[in-house]
XYZ file of C-alpha atoms in Angstrom:
599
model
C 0.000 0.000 0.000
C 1.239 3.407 -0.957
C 0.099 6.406 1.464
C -0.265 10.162 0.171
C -1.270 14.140 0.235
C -2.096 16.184 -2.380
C -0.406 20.211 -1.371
C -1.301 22.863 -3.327
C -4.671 25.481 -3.367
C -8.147 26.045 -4.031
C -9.517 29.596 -5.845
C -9.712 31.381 -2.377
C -6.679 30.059 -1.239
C -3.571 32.704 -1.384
C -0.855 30.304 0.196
C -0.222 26.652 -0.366
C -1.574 24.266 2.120
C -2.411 20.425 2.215
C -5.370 19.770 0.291
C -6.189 16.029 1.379
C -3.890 12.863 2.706
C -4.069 9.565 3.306
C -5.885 8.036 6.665
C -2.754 5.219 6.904
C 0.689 5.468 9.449
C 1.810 8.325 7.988
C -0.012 11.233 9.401
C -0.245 15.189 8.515
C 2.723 16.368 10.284
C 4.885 13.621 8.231
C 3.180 15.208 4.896
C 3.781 18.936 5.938
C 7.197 17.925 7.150
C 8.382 16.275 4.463
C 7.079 18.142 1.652
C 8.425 21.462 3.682
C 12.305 19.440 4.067
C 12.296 18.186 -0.220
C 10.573 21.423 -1.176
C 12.622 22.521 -4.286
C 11.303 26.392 -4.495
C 9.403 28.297 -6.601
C 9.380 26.847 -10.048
C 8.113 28.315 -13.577
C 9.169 25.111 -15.607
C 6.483 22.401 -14.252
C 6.216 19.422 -14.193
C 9.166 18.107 -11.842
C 9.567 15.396 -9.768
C 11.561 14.837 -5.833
C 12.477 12.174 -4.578
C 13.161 12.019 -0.700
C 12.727 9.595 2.512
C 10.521 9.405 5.979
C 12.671 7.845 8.902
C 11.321 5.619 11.238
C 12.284 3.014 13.732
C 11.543 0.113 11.976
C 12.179 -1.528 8.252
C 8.338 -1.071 7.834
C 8.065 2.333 9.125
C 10.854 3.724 6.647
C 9.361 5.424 3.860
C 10.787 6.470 0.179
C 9.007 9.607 -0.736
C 8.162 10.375 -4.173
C 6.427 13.846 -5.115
C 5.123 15.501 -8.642
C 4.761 19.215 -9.088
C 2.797 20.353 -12.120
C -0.260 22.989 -12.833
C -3.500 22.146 -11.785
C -5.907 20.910 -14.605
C -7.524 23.543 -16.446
C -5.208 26.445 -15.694
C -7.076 27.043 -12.145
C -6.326 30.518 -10.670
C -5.344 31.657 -7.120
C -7.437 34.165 -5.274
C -4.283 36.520 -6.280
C -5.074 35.169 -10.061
C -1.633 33.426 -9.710
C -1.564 30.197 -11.379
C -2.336 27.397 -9.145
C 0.660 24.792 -8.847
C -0.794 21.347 -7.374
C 2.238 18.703 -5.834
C 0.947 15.202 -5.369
C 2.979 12.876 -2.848
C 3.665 9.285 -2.800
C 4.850 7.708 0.049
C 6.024 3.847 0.092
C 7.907 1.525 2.721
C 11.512 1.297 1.878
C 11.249 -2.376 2.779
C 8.610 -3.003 -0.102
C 10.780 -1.454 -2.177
C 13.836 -2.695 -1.858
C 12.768 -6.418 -2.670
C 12.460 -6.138 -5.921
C 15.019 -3.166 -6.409
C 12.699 -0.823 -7.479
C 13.746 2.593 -9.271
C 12.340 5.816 -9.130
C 10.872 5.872 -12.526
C 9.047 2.363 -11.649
C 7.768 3.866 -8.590
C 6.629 7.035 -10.303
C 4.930 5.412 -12.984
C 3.316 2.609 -10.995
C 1.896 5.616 -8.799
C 0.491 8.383 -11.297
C -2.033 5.621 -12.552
C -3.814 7.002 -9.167
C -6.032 9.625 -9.113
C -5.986 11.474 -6.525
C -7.705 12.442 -3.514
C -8.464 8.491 -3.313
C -11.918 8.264 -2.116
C -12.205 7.611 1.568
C -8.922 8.888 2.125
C -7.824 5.213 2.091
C -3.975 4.444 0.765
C -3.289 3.679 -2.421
C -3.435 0.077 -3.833
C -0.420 0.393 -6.135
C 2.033 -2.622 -7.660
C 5.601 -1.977 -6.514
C 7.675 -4.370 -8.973
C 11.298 -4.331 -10.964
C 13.289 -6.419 -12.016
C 15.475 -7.877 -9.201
C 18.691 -5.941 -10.706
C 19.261 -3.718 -13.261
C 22.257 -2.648 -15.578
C 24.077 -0.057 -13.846
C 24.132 2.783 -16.441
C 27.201 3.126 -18.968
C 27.341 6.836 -18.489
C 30.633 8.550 -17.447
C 28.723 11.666 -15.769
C 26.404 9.125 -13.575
C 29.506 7.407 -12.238
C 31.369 10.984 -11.234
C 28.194 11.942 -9.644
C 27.416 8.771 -7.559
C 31.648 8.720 -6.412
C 31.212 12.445 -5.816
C 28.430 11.849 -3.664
C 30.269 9.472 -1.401
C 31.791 12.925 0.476
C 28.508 13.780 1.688
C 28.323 17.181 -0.072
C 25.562 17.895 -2.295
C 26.043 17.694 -6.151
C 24.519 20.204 -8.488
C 23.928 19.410 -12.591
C 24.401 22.451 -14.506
C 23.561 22.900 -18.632
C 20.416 20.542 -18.177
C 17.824 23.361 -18.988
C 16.546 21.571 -22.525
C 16.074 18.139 -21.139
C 12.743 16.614 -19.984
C 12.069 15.995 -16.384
C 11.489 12.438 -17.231
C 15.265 12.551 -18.694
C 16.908 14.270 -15.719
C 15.403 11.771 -13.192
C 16.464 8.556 -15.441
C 19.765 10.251 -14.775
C 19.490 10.129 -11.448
C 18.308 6.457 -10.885
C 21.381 6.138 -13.568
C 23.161 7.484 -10.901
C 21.619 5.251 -7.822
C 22.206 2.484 -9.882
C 25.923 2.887 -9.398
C 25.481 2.530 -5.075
C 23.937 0.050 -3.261
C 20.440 -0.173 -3.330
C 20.113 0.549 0.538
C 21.696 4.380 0.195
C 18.380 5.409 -1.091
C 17.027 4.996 2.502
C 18.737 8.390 3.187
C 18.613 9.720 -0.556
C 16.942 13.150 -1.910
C 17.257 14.361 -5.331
C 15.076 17.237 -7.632
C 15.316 17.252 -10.880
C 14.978 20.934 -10.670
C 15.421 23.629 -8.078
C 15.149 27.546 -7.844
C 19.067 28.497 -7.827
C 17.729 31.485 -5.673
C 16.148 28.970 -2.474
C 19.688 28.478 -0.807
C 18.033 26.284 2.174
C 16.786 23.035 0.193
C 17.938 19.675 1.569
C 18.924 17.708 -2.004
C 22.112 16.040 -2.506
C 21.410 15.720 -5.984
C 19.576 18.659 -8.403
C 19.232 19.914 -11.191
C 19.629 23.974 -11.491
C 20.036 26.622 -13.941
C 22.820 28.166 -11.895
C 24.752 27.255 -8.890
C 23.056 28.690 -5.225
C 25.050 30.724 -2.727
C 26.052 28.317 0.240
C 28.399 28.617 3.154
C 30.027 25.260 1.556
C 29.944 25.509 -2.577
C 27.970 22.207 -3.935
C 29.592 20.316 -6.112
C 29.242 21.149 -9.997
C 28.774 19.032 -12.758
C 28.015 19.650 -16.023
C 25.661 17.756 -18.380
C 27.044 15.754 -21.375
C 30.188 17.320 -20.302
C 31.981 14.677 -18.235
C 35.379 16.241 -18.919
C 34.420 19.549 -16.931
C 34.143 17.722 -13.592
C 36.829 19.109 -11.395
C 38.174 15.449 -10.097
C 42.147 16.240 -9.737
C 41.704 17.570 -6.400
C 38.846 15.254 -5.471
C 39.220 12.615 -2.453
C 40.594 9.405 -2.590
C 37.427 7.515 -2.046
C 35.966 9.245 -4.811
C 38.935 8.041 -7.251
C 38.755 5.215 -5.597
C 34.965 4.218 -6.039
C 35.402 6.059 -9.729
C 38.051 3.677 -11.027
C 36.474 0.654 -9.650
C 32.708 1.396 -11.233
C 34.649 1.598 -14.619
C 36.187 -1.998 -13.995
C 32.871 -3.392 -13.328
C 30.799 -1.159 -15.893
C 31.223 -3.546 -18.552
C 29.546 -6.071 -16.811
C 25.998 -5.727 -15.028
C 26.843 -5.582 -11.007
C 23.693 -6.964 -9.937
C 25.745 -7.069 -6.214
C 24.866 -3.129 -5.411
C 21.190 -3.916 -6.097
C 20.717 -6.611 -3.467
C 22.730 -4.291 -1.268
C 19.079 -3.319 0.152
C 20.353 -2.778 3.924
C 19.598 1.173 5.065
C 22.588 3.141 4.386
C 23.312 7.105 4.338
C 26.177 9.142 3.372
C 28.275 9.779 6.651
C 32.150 8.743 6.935
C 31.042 5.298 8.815
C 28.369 4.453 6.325
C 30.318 5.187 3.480
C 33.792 3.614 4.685
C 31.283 0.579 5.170
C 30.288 0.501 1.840
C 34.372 0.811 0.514
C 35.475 -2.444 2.355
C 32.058 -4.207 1.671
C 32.857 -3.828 -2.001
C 36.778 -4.005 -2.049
C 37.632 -0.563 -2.950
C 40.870 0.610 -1.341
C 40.630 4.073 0.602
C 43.497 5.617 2.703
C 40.773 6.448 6.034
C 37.865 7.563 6.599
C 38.605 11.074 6.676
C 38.994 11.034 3.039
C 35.065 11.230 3.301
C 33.096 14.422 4.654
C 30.724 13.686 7.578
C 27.433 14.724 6.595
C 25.800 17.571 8.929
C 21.956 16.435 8.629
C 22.596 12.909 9.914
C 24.439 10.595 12.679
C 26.620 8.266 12.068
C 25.739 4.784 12.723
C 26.781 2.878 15.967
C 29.559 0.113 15.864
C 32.852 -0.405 15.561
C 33.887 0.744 11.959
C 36.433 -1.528 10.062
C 39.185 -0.686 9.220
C 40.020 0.581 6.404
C 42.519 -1.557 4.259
C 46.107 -1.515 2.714
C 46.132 0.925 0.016
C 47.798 -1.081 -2.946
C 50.642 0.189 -5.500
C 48.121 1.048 -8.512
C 47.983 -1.686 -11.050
C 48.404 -1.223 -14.497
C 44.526 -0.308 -15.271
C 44.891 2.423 -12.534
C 47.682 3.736 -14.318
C 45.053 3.823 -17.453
C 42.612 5.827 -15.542
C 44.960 8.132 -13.936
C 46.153 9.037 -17.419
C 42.843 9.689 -18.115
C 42.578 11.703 -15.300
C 45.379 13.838 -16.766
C 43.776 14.625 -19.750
C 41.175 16.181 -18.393
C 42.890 18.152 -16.049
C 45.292 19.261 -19.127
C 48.310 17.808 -16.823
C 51.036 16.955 -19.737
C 53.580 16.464 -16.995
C 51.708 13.536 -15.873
C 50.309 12.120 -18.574
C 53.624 11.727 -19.787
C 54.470 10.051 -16.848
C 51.946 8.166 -16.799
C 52.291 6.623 -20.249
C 55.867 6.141 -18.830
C 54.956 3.562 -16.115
C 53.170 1.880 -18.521
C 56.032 1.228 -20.612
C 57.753 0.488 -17.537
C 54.664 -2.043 -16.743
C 55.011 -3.739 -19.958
C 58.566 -3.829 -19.903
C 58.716 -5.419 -17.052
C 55.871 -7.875 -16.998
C 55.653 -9.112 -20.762
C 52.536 -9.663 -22.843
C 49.193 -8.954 -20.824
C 46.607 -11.638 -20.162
C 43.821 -11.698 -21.617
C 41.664 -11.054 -18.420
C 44.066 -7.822 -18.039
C 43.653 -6.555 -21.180
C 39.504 -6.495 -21.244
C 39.872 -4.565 -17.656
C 42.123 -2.176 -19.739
C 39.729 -2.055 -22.684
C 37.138 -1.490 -20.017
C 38.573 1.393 -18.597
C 39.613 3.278 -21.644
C 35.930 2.645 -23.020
C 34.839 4.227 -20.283
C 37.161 6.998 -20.247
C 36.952 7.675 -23.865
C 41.065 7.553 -24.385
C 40.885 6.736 -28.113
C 38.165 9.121 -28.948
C 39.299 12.125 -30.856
C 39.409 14.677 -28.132
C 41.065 18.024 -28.557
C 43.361 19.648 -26.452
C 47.409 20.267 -25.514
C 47.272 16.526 -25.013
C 47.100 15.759 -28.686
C 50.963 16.583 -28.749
C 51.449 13.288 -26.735
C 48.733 11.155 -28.860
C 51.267 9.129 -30.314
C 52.854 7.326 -27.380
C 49.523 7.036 -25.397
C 48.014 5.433 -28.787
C 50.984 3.149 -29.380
C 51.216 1.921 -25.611
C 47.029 1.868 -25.402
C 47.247 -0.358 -28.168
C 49.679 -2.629 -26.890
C 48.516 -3.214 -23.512
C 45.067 -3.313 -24.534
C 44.731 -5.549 -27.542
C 47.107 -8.346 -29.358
C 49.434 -6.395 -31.707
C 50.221 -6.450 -35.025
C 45.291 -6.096 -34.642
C 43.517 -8.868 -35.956
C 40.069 -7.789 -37.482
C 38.741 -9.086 -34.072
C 40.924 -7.089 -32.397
C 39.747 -4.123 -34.904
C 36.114 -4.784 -33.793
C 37.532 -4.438 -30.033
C 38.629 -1.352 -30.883
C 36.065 0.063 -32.461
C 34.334 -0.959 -29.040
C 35.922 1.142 -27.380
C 35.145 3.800 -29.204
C 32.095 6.516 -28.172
C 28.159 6.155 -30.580
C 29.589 4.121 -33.138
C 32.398 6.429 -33.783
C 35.051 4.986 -36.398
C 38.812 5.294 -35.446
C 40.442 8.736 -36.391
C 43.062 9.773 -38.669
C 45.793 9.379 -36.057
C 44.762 6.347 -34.034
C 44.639 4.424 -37.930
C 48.220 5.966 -38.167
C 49.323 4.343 -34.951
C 47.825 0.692 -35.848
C 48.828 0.816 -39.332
C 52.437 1.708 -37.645
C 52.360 -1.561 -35.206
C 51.051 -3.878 -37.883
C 47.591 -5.711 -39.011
C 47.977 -9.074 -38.996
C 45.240 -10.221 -41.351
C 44.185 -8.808 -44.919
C 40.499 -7.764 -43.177
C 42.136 -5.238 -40.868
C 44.229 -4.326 -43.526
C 41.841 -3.551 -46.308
C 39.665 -1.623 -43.686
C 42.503 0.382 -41.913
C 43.679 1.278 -45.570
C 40.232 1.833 -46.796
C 39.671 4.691 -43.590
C 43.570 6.090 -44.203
C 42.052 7.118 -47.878
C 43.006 6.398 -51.765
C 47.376 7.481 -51.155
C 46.752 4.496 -48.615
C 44.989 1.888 -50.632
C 46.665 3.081 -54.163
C 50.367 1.928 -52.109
C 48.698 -1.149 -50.922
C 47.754 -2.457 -54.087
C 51.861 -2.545 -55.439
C 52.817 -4.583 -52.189
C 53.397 -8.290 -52.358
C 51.119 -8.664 -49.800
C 47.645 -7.761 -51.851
C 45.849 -10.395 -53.192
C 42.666 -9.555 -54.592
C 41.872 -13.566 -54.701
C 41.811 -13.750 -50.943
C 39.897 -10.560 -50.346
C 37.409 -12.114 -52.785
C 37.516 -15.309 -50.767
C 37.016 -13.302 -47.875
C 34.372 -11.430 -48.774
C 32.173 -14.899 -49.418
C 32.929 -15.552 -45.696
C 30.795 -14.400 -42.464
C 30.946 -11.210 -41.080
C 30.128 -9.968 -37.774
C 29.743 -6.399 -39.144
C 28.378 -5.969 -42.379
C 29.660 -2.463 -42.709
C 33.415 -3.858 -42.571
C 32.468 -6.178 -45.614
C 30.679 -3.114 -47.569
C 34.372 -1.556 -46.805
C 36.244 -4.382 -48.266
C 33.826 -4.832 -50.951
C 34.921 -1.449 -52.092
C 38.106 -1.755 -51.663
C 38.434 -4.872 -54.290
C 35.982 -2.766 -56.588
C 38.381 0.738 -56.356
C 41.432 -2.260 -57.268
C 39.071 -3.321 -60.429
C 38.852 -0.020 -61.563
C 42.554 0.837 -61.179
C 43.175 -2.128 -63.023
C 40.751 -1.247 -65.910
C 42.379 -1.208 -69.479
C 45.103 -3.788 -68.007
C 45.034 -7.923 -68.160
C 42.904 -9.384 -65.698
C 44.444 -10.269 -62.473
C 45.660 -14.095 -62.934
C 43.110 -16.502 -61.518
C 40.047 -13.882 -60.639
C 37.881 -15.561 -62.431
C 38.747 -19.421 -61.160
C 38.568 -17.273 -57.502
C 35.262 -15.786 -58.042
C 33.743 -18.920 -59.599
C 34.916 -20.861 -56.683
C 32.729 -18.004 -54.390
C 29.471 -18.437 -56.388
C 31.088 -14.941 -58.194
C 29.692 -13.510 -54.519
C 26.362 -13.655 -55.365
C 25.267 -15.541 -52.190
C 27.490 -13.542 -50.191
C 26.224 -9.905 -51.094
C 22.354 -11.452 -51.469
C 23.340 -12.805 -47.358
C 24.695 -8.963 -46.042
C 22.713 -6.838 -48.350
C 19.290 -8.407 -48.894
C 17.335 -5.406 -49.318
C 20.027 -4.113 -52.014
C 19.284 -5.438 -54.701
C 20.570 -2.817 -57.224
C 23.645 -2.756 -55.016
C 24.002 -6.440 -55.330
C 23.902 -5.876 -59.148
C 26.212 -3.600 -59.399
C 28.647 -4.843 -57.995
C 28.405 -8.394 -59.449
C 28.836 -6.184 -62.713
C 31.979 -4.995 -61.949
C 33.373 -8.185 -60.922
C 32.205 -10.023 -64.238
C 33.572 -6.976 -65.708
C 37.159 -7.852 -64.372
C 36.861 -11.672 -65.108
C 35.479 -11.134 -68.364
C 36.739 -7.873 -69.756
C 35.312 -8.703 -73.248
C 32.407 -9.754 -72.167
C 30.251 -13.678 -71.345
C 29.787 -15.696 -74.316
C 27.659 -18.716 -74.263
C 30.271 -20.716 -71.970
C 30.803 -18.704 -69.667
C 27.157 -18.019 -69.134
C 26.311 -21.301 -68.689
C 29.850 -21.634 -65.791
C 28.381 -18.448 -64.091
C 24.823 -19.065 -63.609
C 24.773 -22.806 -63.555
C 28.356 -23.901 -62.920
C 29.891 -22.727 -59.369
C 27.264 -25.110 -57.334
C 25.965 -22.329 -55.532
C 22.403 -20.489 -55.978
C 22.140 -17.864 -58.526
C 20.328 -14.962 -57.219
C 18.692 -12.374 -59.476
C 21.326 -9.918 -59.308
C 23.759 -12.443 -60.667
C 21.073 -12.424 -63.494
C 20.785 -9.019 -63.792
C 24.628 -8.750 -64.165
C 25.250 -11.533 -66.724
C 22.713 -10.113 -69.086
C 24.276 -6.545 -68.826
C 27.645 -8.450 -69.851
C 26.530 -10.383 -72.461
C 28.859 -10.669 -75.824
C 25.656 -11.140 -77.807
C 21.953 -10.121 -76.776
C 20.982 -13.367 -78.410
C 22.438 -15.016 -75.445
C 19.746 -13.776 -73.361
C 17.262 -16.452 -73.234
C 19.945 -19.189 -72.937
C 21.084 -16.859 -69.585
C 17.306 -17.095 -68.495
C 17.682 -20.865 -69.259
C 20.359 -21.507 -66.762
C 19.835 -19.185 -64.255
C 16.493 -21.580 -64.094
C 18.483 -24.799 -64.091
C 21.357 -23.210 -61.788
C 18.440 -22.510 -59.187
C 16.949 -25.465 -59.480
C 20.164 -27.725 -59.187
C 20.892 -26.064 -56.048
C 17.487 -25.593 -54.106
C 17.931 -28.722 -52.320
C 14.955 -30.184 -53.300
C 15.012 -34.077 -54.101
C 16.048 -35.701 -57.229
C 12.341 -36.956 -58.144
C 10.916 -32.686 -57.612
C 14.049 -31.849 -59.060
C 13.472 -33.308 -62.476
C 9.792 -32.538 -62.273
C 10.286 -28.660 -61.828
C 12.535 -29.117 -64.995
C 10.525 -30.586 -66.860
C 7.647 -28.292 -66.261
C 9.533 -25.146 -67.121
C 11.198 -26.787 -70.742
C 7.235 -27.716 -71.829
C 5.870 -24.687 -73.941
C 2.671 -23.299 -71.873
């Protein structure tokens, strides 16, 4: 059962006041208190939402808050002839929530499909469910704001003005997502304030400018993760920072069944570093919080800080960049080099953590700044610790996971692999293909082009079709260089062993057919240069074995020697389709005969 109070005013009403409540545990004074504590202020943009908490003693009697602001239906009027705002309140026991992990946009949802006043002033009858776990969110702001959090000072999101208010509180259950479950016992977040009501009690909010406090808040920036000021930030929040983005890759179910209560002070928090393994230097790296008391107990202590490992050294180099500190970003692509010196080739567990952590971090994105100047060696030492070197194509497609919306590698990163080596001809002919036409023009004099295996190649699987569109072009832009000149020996014996990649382009491009043709021209073009006479029509479209497909058709009668040759091309594209539709021998010779008989 949910309890709740609608605040807000009637048409004679000049001040807000609470309309109606629930007749449950929670009675007016919690409403009035609690909507007074999470007010956010005056507000012009509605609707918005708050999120907050009611303590009590026990699990049962702990309440998660929930509260929407918007205008009243019908653009009511005050008795001032101000427009009348209207907040409704949800309230719901922490406990209920917790056991099925429930977010803040579930709970919302689940509870605007009541009307209210309920009738009878009776609580709400409302399904509470979630998933057990979620994802945590693979968003580089969320994960500075939930670290920054663990100091206990409140963090403000600037530049958020054009997003919804359905956006900005995704972003904050993004960012709960990233703690354990039980820290939203003692959580309150707005996504939006009044940057001129200094007093509110949020630790999270969204504002148009940052409020005048004794302490500063916290700023943050939104979409702009490398604005967060994090070089001078406390160890636990490196700490917690660097180990979300070892465990971002994979879902961390662990901080969602983490549903004991839990606040922000040193004790809690310190708890919450050893629970999970993160290292922290004491517990005065974290700020005690001046609105609650810290838990009784003893408090463990706090373990060992390690030397940082070689992924730390990753992050911290990351860290550099966005603080523009050249001095140690140089050394720390230095004690890398010293890492890999030392220790040899990584595993391969080590080098997805790495991969992890610079897909997180965005360190082979294209980023500008006085870093670019050291690109270079943090490529070349990026790439070695991260993926097997001379790259594979599957260590290619690694990369380009690494890489931010789909982005394709840049200029100088393709510089840096092409330096250390591809080691098969599909990285090759795609790394040449994005270098440009000086690339792929030099690549086509080396020994080490063969347009036979790129064609055998092609007629293979590929995870990506856009890499075999790329290599597909690149044997094409060879055809056409080769134009006027003898046909490259054995191109046609390698596309008739391929089906002339009529399967192949019919498999990746199905709803391309034009494509498919075109293409198919332009290789019958190079294995034929003068053209299919009756032979070679019947080896194309009934010879290879494989299914002809309708562009093959289409691309055989384009290339005939003689238009007379049509009909036999329409004769054994029929028998080549037929021959290989793996129907018996019986229907086989049945079809046949059916389509030689004059109708």
């Amino acid at each position: 059962m949910v309890e709740w109070a609608q605040r807000g005013k009637t048409a004679s009403d000049r001040g807000d006041r609470l309309l109606g409540w629930s007749d449950g545990t929670l009675g007016r004074r919690n409403f009035e208190e609690a909507l007074t504590r999470y007010s956010p202020g005056t507000l012009d943009n509605l609707p918005q939402v708050t999120v907050g908490f009611l303590p009590g003693d026990g699990p049962e009697q702990h309440y998660i808050a929930i509260a929407v602001h918007d205008w009243a239906t019908g653009e009511l009027r005050d008795a001032d002839r101000r427009r009348i705002a209207v907040t409704n309140c949800f309230c719901a026991p922490y406990a209920e929530l917790a056991r099925a992990a429930v977010s803040y946009q579930d709970m919302l949802a689940a509870c605007q499909r009541t009307d209210l006043p309920v009738p009878g002033r009776k609580p709400a009858r409302v399904g509470l469910a979630a998933p057990l776990w979620r994802p945590a969110a693979d968003d580089e702001l969320a994960r500075q704001v939930a670290a920054l959090l663990l100091t206990g000072r409140p963090v403000c999101v600037l530049d958020a003005n054009a997003e919804s208010a359905q956006r900005r509180l995704g972003f904050i259950d993004a960012v709960m997502s990233l703690l354990p479950y039980g820290m939203r016992s003692r959580m309150s977040a707005a996504t939006w304030t009044s940057s001129t009501y200094r007093g509110h009690k949020f630790r999270l909010f969204f504002s148009d400018a940052p409020r005048t406090t004794e302490e500063p808040d916290q700023l943050v920036f939104w979409g702009q993760p490398a604005r967060t000021p994090l070089r001078d930030a406390p160890d636990c929040v490196r700490d917690y920072l660097r180990w979300l983005e070892y465990q971002i890759r994979q879902p961390v179910p662990d901080l969602a069944a983490q549903t004991d209560k839990a606040g922000f002070t040193a004790a809690e928090v310190l708890r919450l570093l050893v629970r999970n393994g993160v290292a922290s230097r004491s517990r005065q790296d974290v700020a005690p919080d001046e609105h609650e008391t810290e838990l009784p107990g003893p408090v463990p202590p706090a373990p060992r800080r390690p030397a940082p490992g070689i992924a730390d050294l990753v992050s911290g180099c990351a860290d550099r960049i966005a603080s523009a500190d050249l001095a140690g970003l140089r050394s720390g692509i230095a004690a890398i080099e010293k890492c890999l010196s030392r220790n040899g080739s990584p595993s391969p567990e080590l080098r997805a953590r790495c991969r992890a952590v610079i897909a997180a971090r965005g360190l082979l994105d294209q980023q500008p700044g006085p870093h670019q100047q050291l690109a270079a060696p943090l490529h070349s030492v990026l790439l070695r610790l991260a993926f097997e070197v001379p790259l594979s194509y599957a260590g290619y497609c690694q990369l380009e996971d690494c890489l931010r919306d789909g982005a394709t590698p840049h200029r100088a990163l393709l510089a840096e692999i092409s330096r250390l080596g591809l080691a098969d001809v599909r990285a090759r002919a795609i790394v040449r293909w994005q270098l440009g036409s000086p690339e792929l023009s030099q690549w086509y004099r080396c020994a080490d082009f063969d347009v036979r295996q790129l064609l055998r190649e092609l007629a293979g699987d590929w995870p990506r079709e856009q890499h075999a569109r790329i290599v597909c072009d690149v044997v094409l832009r060879y055809i056409r260089q080769r134009r006027g000149h003898r046909a490259p020996d054995g191109i046609a014996a390698a596309l008739h062993a391929c089906g002339y990649l009529a399967p192949a382009l019919q498999q990746h491009h199905p709803r391309d057919t034009q494509f498919q043709a075109d293409v198919l021209t332009e290789l019958l073009r190079a294995a034929y240069p003068h053209g299919l006479g009756r032979p070679a029509v019947s080896r194309v479209l009934a010879g290879s074995g494989q299914q002809p497909t309708f562009a093959l058709l289409t691309a055989v009668l384009g290339r005939l020697e003689d238009a007379a040759d049509a009909e036999l091309a329409w004769q054994e594209y029929r028998r080549g389709a037929i021959a290989c539709s793996g129907l018996d021998d019986d229907t086989r010779r049945r079809v046949q005969a059916l389509l030689t008989e004059p109708w």
